[in-house]
mmCIF file of C-alpha atoms in Angstrom:
data_model
loop_
_atom_site.group_PDB
_atom_site.id
_atom_site.type_symbol
_atom_site.label_atom_id
_atom_site.label_comp_id
_atom_site.label_asym_id
_atom_site.label_seq_id
_atom_site.Cartn_x
_atom_site.Cartn_y
_atom_site.Cartn_z
ATOM 1 C CA MET M 49 0.001 -0.035 0.040
ATOM 2 C CA VAL M 50 1.272 3.172 -1.150
ATOM 3 C CA ASN M 51 2.213 5.599 1.747
ATOM 4 C CA SER M 52 0.433 9.052 0.507
ATOM 5 C CA GLN M 53 1.951 11.087 3.481
ATOM 6 C CA LEU M 54 5.529 10.454 1.697
ATOM 7 C CA VAL M 55 6.403 13.928 0.662
ATOM 8 C CA SER M 56 9.318 15.192 -2.250
ATOM 9 C CA MET M 57 11.588 17.744 -1.532
ATOM 10 C CA THR M 58 10.980 18.494 -5.125
ATOM 11 C CA GLY M 59 7.931 21.107 -6.331
ATOM 12 C CA PHE M 60 7.476 24.299 -8.064
ATOM 13 C CA SER M 61 4.659 27.078 -7.809
ATOM 14 C CA ALA M 62 3.529 30.626 -8.610
ATOM 15 C CA ARG M 63 0.945 33.104 -7.910
ATOM 16 C CA ARG M 64 0.187 36.319 -9.166
ATOM 17 C CA GLY M 65 -2.151 38.768 -7.216
ATOM 18 C CA GLU M 66 -2.450 42.908 -6.746
ATOM 19 C CA GLY M 67 -3.159 45.444 -4.358
ATOM 20 C CA CYS M 68 -2.722 48.694 -2.284
ATOM 21 C CA GLY M 69 -1.651 49.924 -5.925
ATOM 22 C CA TYR M 70 0.522 47.370 -6.736
ATOM 23 C CA GLY M 71 0.893 44.028 -8.795
ATOM 24 C CA TRP M 72 2.908 41.311 -7.740
ATOM 25 C CA ALA M 73 4.021 37.690 -8.542
ATOM 26 C CA TRP M 74 5.355 34.879 -6.341
ATOM 27 C CA GLU M 75 7.398 32.230 -7.456
ATOM 28 C CA ILE M 76 8.683 29.185 -4.768
ATOM 29 C CA ARG M 77 10.616 25.858 -6.427
ATOM 30 C CA SER M 78 12.697 23.395 -4.300
ATOM 31 C CA VAL M 79 15.118 20.688 -4.986
ATOM 32 C CA ASN M 80 16.580 17.776 -2.306
ATOM 33 C CA GLY M 81 18.899 19.054 0.188
ATOM 34 C CA LYS M 82 20.609 17.623 3.125
ATOM 35 C CA GLY M 83 18.930 20.001 5.583
ATOM 36 C CA PHE M 84 16.524 22.959 5.303
ATOM 37 C CA ASP M 85 17.955 26.037 3.459
ATOM 38 C CA LEU M 86 15.446 28.568 2.266
ATOM 39 C CA ARG M 87 17.119 31.530 0.174
ATOM 40 C CA LEU M 88 14.369 34.786 -0.118
ATOM 41 C CA ARG M 89 14.218 37.461 -3.257
ATOM 42 C CA LEU M 90 11.932 40.207 -1.602
ATOM 43 C CA PRO M 91 11.376 43.946 -1.602
ATOM 44 C CA ASP M 92 14.092 44.874 1.317
ATOM 45 C CA TRP M 93 11.957 48.067 2.168
ATOM 46 C CA ILE M 94 8.845 46.264 3.371
ATOM 47 C CA GLU M 95 9.406 45.712 6.882
ATOM 48 C CA GLY M 96 8.221 42.462 8.298
ATOM 49 C CA LEU M 97 8.174 40.984 5.395
ATOM 50 C CA GLU M 98 10.758 38.371 5.180
ATOM 51 C CA PRO M 99 10.574 36.782 8.252
ATOM 52 C CA ALA M 100 6.446 36.501 8.296
ATOM 53 C CA VAL M 101 7.541 34.548 4.878
ATOM 54 C CA ARG M 102 10.073 32.748 6.418
ATOM 55 C CA ALA M 103 8.131 31.469 9.115
ATOM 56 C CA ALA M 104 5.052 30.602 6.748
ATOM 57 C CA VAL M 105 7.567 28.646 4.368
ATOM 58 C CA ALA M 106 8.760 26.197 7.543
ATOM 59 C CA ARG M 107 5.563 25.677 8.244
ATOM 60 C CA VAL M 108 5.047 23.488 5.310
ATOM 61 C CA ALA M 109 8.839 22.243 4.461
ATOM 62 C CA SER M 110 11.093 20.919 6.903
ATOM 63 C CA ARG M 111 13.872 19.749 4.495
ATOM 64 C CA GLY M 112 15.490 20.840 1.170
ATOM 65 C CA ASN M 113 16.842 23.900 -1.050
ATOM 66 C CA ILE M 114 14.090 26.131 -1.539
ATOM 67 C CA THR M 115 14.459 29.720 -3.085
ATOM 68 C CA LEU M 116 11.486 31.832 -2.737
ATOM 69 C CA SER M 117 10.639 35.338 -5.126
ATOM 70 C CA LEU M 118 8.835 37.925 -5.132
ATOM 71 C CA LYS M 119 8.352 40.333 -7.865
ATOM 72 C CA LEU M 120 6.493 43.451 -7.431
ATOM 73 C CA ALA M 121 5.211 46.750 -9.872
ATOM 74 C CA ARG M 122 3.572 49.673 -8.852
ATOM 75 C CA ASP M 123 -0.176 49.260 -11.027
ATOM 76 C CA GLY M 124 -0.049 51.978 -14.219
ATOM 77 C CA GLY M 125 3.503 50.181 -15.470
ATOM 78 C CA GLY M 126 6.223 50.782 -12.974
ATOM 79 C CA GLU M 127 7.593 51.165 -9.739
ATOM 80 C CA ALA M 128 7.760 54.380 -8.394
ATOM 81 C CA LEU M 129 11.154 56.115 -8.192
ATOM 82 C CA ARG M 130 12.836 58.185 -5.708
ATOM 83 C CA VAL M 131 15.804 59.828 -5.413
ATOM 84 C CA ASN M 132 18.086 59.221 -1.765
ATOM 85 C CA PRO M 133 19.739 62.141 -0.503
ATOM 86 C CA ALA M 134 22.123 60.578 1.401
ATOM 87 C CA GLY M 135 22.640 58.008 -1.135
ATOM 88 C CA LEU M 136 23.437 60.680 -4.105
ATOM 89 C CA ASP M 137 25.270 62.699 -2.032
ATOM 90 C CA ALA M 138 27.228 59.794 -1.240
ATOM 91 C CA ALA M 139 27.397 58.902 -4.681
ATOM 92 C CA LEU M 140 28.558 62.553 -5.842
ATOM 93 C CA ALA M 141 31.736 62.555 -3.607
ATOM 94 C CA ALA M 142 32.606 59.502 -4.177
ATOM 95 C CA LEU M 143 32.982 60.943 -8.516
ATOM 96 C CA ALA M 144 34.440 63.787 -7.407
ATOM 97 C CA LEU M 145 37.246 61.518 -5.319
ATOM 98 C CA VAL M 146 37.735 59.284 -8.249
ATOM 99 C CA ARG M 147 38.023 62.977 -10.852
ATOM 100 C CA ALA M 148 40.652 64.012 -8.287
ATOM 101 C CA LYS M 149 42.156 61.387 -8.392
ATOM 102 C CA SER M 150 42.582 60.177 -11.918
ATOM 103 C CA GLU M 151 43.458 63.628 -13.039
ATOM 104 C CA ALA M 152 46.215 63.771 -10.361
ATOM 105 C CA ALA M 153 47.632 60.493 -12.278
ATOM 106 C CA GLY M 154 47.112 62.024 -15.568
ATOM 107 C CA ILE M 155 44.146 59.866 -16.266
ATOM 108 C CA PRO M 156 41.164 61.537 -17.937
ATOM 109 C CA VAL M 157 37.471 60.515 -17.014
ATOM 110 C CA ALA M 158 34.371 61.526 -18.751
ATOM 111 C CA ASP M 159 31.563 63.062 -16.844
ATOM 112 C CA PRO M 160 28.736 60.712 -16.059
ATOM 113 C CA SER M 161 25.308 61.488 -17.384
ATOM 114 C CA ALA M 162 22.029 62.038 -15.076
ATOM 115 C CA VAL M 163 20.837 58.250 -15.805
ATOM 116 C CA GLU M 164 24.156 56.994 -15.133
ATOM 117 C CA ILE M 165 24.191 59.032 -12.133
ATOM 118 C CA LEU M 166 20.692 57.588 -11.043
ATOM 119 C CA ALA M 167 22.030 53.573 -11.842
ATOM 120 C CA LEU M 168 24.133 53.722 -9.105
ATOM 121 C CA ARG M 169 23.763 51.407 -5.856
ATOM 122 C CA GLY M 170 21.901 53.757 -3.059
ATOM 123 C CA VAL M 171 21.550 56.797 -5.254
ATOM 124 C CA THR M 172 17.368 56.200 -5.792
ATOM 125 C CA ASP M 173 15.048 53.873 -3.988
ATOM 126 C CA GLN M 174 12.000 51.959 -5.551
ATOM 127 C CA GLY M 175 8.561 51.305 -3.775
ATOM 128 C CA GLY M 176 6.025 53.278 -1.871
ATOM 129 C CA GLU M 177 6.490 55.650 1.414
ATOM 130 C CA ALA M 178 6.567 54.501 4.486
ATOM 131 C CA GLU M 179 2.778 54.412 5.362
ATOM 132 C CA GLU M 180 1.876 51.996 2.874
ATOM 133 C CA THR M 181 4.761 49.423 3.751
ATOM 134 C CA GLY M 182 2.150 47.995 6.194
ATOM 135 C CA PRO M 183 -1.316 47.532 4.362
ATOM 136 C CA LEU M 184 1.010 46.557 1.389
ATOM 137 C CA ARG M 185 2.726 43.716 3.512
ATOM 138 C CA ASP M 186 -0.610 42.434 4.944
ATOM 139 C CA ALA M 187 -1.790 42.109 1.538
ATOM 140 C CA LEU M 188 1.157 40.340 0.296
ATOM 141 C CA LEU M 189 1.206 38.004 3.537
ATOM 142 C CA ALA M 190 -2.718 37.447 2.662
ATOM 143 C CA ASP M 191 -1.838 36.582 -0.717
ATOM 144 C CA LEU M 192 0.877 34.015 0.347
ATOM 145 C CA PRO M 193 -1.372 30.889 1.563
ATOM 146 C CA PRO M 194 -2.774 29.715 -1.593
ATOM 147 C CA LEU M 195 0.969 29.871 -2.996
ATOM 148 C CA LEU M 196 2.332 27.357 -0.538
ATOM 149 C CA ASP M 197 -0.640 25.086 -0.551
ATOM 150 C CA ASP M 198 -0.137 24.551 -3.907
ATOM 151 C CA PHE M 199 3.492 24.289 -3.168
ATOM 152 C CA ALA M 200 2.532 21.595 -0.773
ATOM 153 C CA ALA M 201 0.104 19.818 -2.608
ATOM 154 C CA VAL M 202 2.810 19.038 -5.792
ATOM 155 C CA ARG M 203 5.296 17.952 -3.227
ATOM 156 C CA ALA M 204 2.691 15.890 -1.952
ATOM 157 C CA ALA M 205 1.704 14.289 -5.309
ATOM 158 C CA GLU M 206 5.175 13.836 -6.380
ATOM 159 C CA GLY M 207 5.845 12.067 -2.702
ATOM 160 C CA THR M 208 3.099 9.789 -3.532
ATOM 161 C CA ALA M 209 4.634 8.665 -6.890
ATOM 162 C CA LEU M 210 8.008 8.281 -5.025
ATOM 163 C CA ALA M 211 6.608 6.420 -2.354
ATOM 164 C CA GLY M 212 5.445 3.843 -5.499
ATOM 165 C CA VAL M 213 8.626 3.030 -6.529
ATOM 166 C CA ILE M 214 10.402 2.790 -3.212
ATOM 167 C CA GLU M 215 7.696 0.157 -2.303
ATOM 168 C CA SER M 216 8.373 -1.326 -5.443
ATOM 169 C CA ARG M 217 11.922 -1.299 -4.685
ATOM 170 C CA ILE M 218 11.640 -2.673 -1.185
ATOM 171 C CA ASP M 219 9.037 -5.768 -2.605
ATOM 172 C CA ARG M 220 12.693 -6.575 -4.657
ATOM 173 C CA ILE M 221 14.828 -6.468 -1.924
ATOM 174 C CA GLU M 222 12.349 -8.607 0.090
ATOM 175 C CA ALA M 223 12.220 -11.247 -2.994
ATOM 176 C CA LEU M 224 16.076 -11.473 -3.298
ATOM 177 C CA THR M 225 16.272 -11.924 0.381
ATOM 178 C CA ALA M 226 14.290 -14.936 0.002
ATOM 179 C CA SER M 227 15.901 -15.965 -2.649
ATOM 180 C CA ALA M 228 19.296 -15.799 -1.110
ATOM 181 C CA ALA M 229 18.475 -17.711 1.949
ATOM 182 C CA THR M 230 17.259 -20.555 -0.423
ATOM 183 C CA ALA M 231 20.613 -20.798 -2.135
ATOM 184 C CA ALA M 232 22.461 -20.710 1.398
ATOM 185 C CA GLU M 233 20.756 -23.341 2.664
ATOM 186 C CA ALA M 234 21.506 -24.952 -1.030
ATOM 187 C CA ARG M 235 25.154 -24.250 -0.865
ATOM 188 C CA ARG M 236 25.430 -26.309 2.617
ATOM 189 C CA PRO M 237 26.056 -29.700 1.083
ATOM 190 C CA GLU M 238 28.674 -28.053 -0.784
ATOM 191 C CA MET M 239 30.212 -25.804 1.989
ATOM 192 C CA GLU M 240 30.136 -29.404 4.139
ATOM 193 C CA ARG M 241 32.324 -30.874 2.080
ATOM 194 C CA ALA M 242 34.712 -28.268 1.154
ATOM 195 C CA LEU M 243 35.283 -28.252 5.199
ATOM 196 C CA SER M 244 35.715 -32.011 5.537
ATOM 197 C CA ASP M 245 38.035 -31.734 2.848
ATOM 198 C CA ASN M 246 39.787 -29.250 4.189
ATOM 199 C CA LEU M 247 39.851 -30.937 7.401
ATOM 200 C CA ALA M 248 41.402 -33.722 5.857
ATOM 201 C CA ARG M 249 44.494 -32.089 4.191
ATOM 202 C CA VAL M 250 45.202 -30.187 7.203
ATOM 203 C CA MET M 251 45.448 -33.527 9.094
ATOM 204 C CA ALA M 252 46.999 -35.291 6.676
ATOM 205 C CA GLY M 253 49.922 -32.890 6.169
ATOM 206 C CA ALA M 254 50.360 -32.303 9.895
ATOM 207 C CA ALA M 255 50.459 -35.161 11.715
ATOM 208 C CA GLU M 256 51.117 -33.469 14.904
ATOM 209 C CA ALA M 257 48.956 -30.607 14.469
ATOM 210 C CA ASP M 258 47.057 -29.425 17.900
ATOM 211 C CA PRO M 259 43.499 -30.844 17.281
ATOM 212 C CA ALA M 260 41.863 -27.642 19.353
ATOM 213 C CA ARG M 261 44.270 -25.264 16.661
ATOM 214 C CA VAL M 262 42.692 -26.789 13.760
ATOM 215 C CA ALA M 263 39.163 -27.099 15.108
ATOM 216 C CA GLN M 264 39.668 -23.230 15.667
ATOM 217 C CA GLU M 265 40.913 -22.434 12.383
ATOM 218 C CA LEU M 266 37.959 -24.529 10.836
ATOM 219 C CA ALA M 267 35.555 -22.305 13.012
ATOM 220 C CA VAL M 268 36.709 -19.486 11.526
ATOM 221 C CA LEU M 269 36.262 -21.033 8.193
ATOM 222 C CA VAL M 270 32.337 -21.611 9.112
ATOM 223 C CA VAL M 271 31.453 -18.651 10.467
ATOM 224 C CA LYS M 272 32.865 -16.850 7.363
ATOM 225 C CA ALA M 273 30.774 -18.841 4.956
ATOM 226 C CA ASP M 274 27.749 -18.510 6.839
ATOM 227 C CA VAL M 275 25.533 -15.616 6.074
ATOM 228 C CA SER M 276 22.745 -16.393 8.024
ATOM 229 C CA GLU M 277 23.361 -13.642 10.253
ATOM 230 C CA GLU M 278 23.209 -10.981 6.819
ATOM 231 C CA ILE M 279 19.909 -12.508 5.404
ATOM 232 C CA ASP M 280 18.361 -11.819 9.013
ATOM 233 C CA ARG M 281 19.422 -7.978 9.037
ATOM 234 C CA LEU M 282 17.911 -7.882 5.736
ATOM 235 C CA ILE M 283 14.756 -9.043 6.720
ATOM 236 C CA ALA M 284 15.126 -6.611 9.894
ATOM 237 C CA HIS M 285 15.820 -4.207 7.701
ATOM 238 C CA VAL M 286 12.904 -4.415 4.914
ATOM 239 C CA ALA M 287 10.570 -4.222 7.593
ATOM 240 C CA ALA M 288 11.901 -1.422 9.398
ATOM 241 C CA ALA M 289 11.897 0.105 5.786
ATOM 242 C CA ARG M 290 7.959 -0.781 5.429
ATOM 243 C CA ALA M 291 7.528 0.814 9.407
ATOM 244 C CA LEU M 292 9.055 4.007 8.244
ATOM 245 C CA MET M 293 7.116 4.210 4.998
ATOM 246 C CA ALA M 294 4.081 4.278 7.213
ATOM 247 C CA GLU M 295 5.307 6.731 9.514
ATOM 248 C CA PRO M 296 3.803 10.513 9.202
ATOM 249 C CA GLY M 297 6.395 13.226 8.613
ATOM 250 C CA ALA M 298 9.461 13.645 7.399
ATOM 251 C CA VAL M 299 11.118 10.292 6.941
ATOM 252 C CA GLY M 300 13.764 10.897 4.264
ATOM 253 C CA ARG M 301 16.814 11.101 6.759
ATOM 254 C CA LYS M 302 15.678 8.034 8.728
ATOM 255 C CA LEU M 303 15.400 6.047 4.937
ATOM 256 C CA ASP M 304 18.838 7.544 3.568
ATOM 257 C CA PHE M 305 20.449 5.684 6.872
ATOM 258 C CA LEU M 306 18.621 2.758 6.489
ATOM 259 C CA ILE M 307 19.637 2.665 2.643
ATOM 260 C CA GLN M 308 23.432 2.160 3.974
ATOM 261 C CA GLU M 309 22.853 -0.632 6.281
ATOM 262 C CA PHE M 310 21.072 -2.295 3.303
ATOM 263 C CA MET M 311 24.395 -1.822 1.060
ATOM 264 C CA ARG M 312 26.320 -3.000 3.861
ATOM 265 C CA GLU M 313 24.448 -5.938 4.109
ATOM 266 C CA ALA M 314 24.416 -6.930 0.724
ATOM 267 C CA ASN M 315 28.270 -6.040 0.492
ATOM 268 C CA THR M 316 29.034 -8.346 3.089
ATOM 269 C CA LEU M 317 26.609 -11.575 1.486
ATOM 270 C CA CYS M 318 28.384 -10.738 -1.505
ATOM 271 C CA SER M 319 32.212 -11.397 0.233
ATOM 272 C CA LYS M 320 30.656 -14.478 2.024
ATOM 273 C CA SER M 321 29.036 -15.985 -0.688
ATOM 274 C CA GLY M 322 31.828 -18.584 -1.840
ATOM 275 C CA ASN M 323 28.932 -19.523 -4.243
ATOM 276 C CA ALA M 324 28.134 -17.855 -7.802
ATOM 277 C CA GLY M 325 24.751 -18.796 -7.526
ATOM 278 C CA LEU M 326 24.215 -16.275 -3.900
ATOM 279 C CA THR M 327 27.224 -13.975 -5.703
ATOM 280 C CA ARG M 328 24.638 -13.197 -8.444
ATOM 281 C CA ILE M 329 22.302 -12.438 -6.157
ATOM 282 C CA GLY M 330 23.758 -10.643 -3.915
ATOM 283 C CA LEU M 331 25.190 -8.411 -6.778
ATOM 284 C CA ASP M 332 21.357 -7.540 -7.855
ATOM 285 C CA LEU M 333 20.144 -7.064 -4.306
ATOM 286 C CA LYS M 334 22.868 -4.349 -4.451
ATOM 287 C CA THR M 335 21.725 -2.611 -7.761
ATOM 288 C CA VAL M 336 18.074 -2.404 -6.181
ATOM 289 C CA ILE M 337 19.636 -0.889 -3.237
ATOM 290 C CA ASP M 338 21.210 1.514 -5.617
ATOM 291 C CA GLN M 339 18.200 2.220 -7.587
ATOM 292 C CA MET M 340 16.329 2.839 -4.359
ATOM 293 C CA ARG M 341 19.060 5.483 -2.827
ATOM 294 C CA GLU M 342 18.288 7.580 -5.397
ATOM 295 C CA GLN M 343 14.476 7.450 -4.888
ATOM 296 C CA VAL M 344 14.750 8.342 -1.128
ATOM 297 C CA GLN M 345 17.164 10.997 -1.865
ATOM 298 C CA ASN M 346 14.383 12.792 -2.784
ATOM 299 C CA VAL M 347 12.354 12.383 0.274
ATOM 300 C CA GLU M 348 11.903 15.246 2.593
#
């Protein structure tokens, strides 16, 4: 059964609105990330907007690299343009200093045009008067929830699709683990014969060999060839993965850790197999686990 609560870190939403003499366009997008990284591109002259937006996004997403931008323009074709007297004075003083230094060095400097001066950072302000900031901020924040609801719905829909793929991988891992258990049991007579042959060679070649030492070495060989513990752990990991898939909330990090445990057991299974058929099953396990890892990395 697909877990519809699984959420993807990938999503996109856009929305337009207007009010208080302005028109605006919101856009939010996200991709997978190790933590929660929110980057905001907002007009800095609207007091209190950024912390409110940051808090609102944090309520609908807990992980991912998220970028939210707001483009704002006055109704009627453009933003209000105001000259910042302090900024203009600073720019003119800087231009005078540059001219003086350049002339002292014998370097001619052309006079800047008024348009070029206006384009300097800090010379102009774009935006409304201070008294308009509050109503505009409130209008923008009132328009934000529908954007975030749509964003969350997109991530949830993508999460449902991911859940189906991940659960199919878990089913495949479970089937391969069962095949590994069958192959391990089938190779038991072969392993017993190999151990008997090794024991016979050791005893024939060393009449004075310490029986206790020989038994100890053979016991080590038996342990090294036994994969029952790895199979048991794989079975337990499958159960843990299914439990996580049914768990509400952000489970991406837990699933990512579990993938590492899956791969560790599959690697050990391959190294201890001593059997071509069991090795093939181990390699198939590693392939499916790696495919599952790619999907899990997109889960919140």
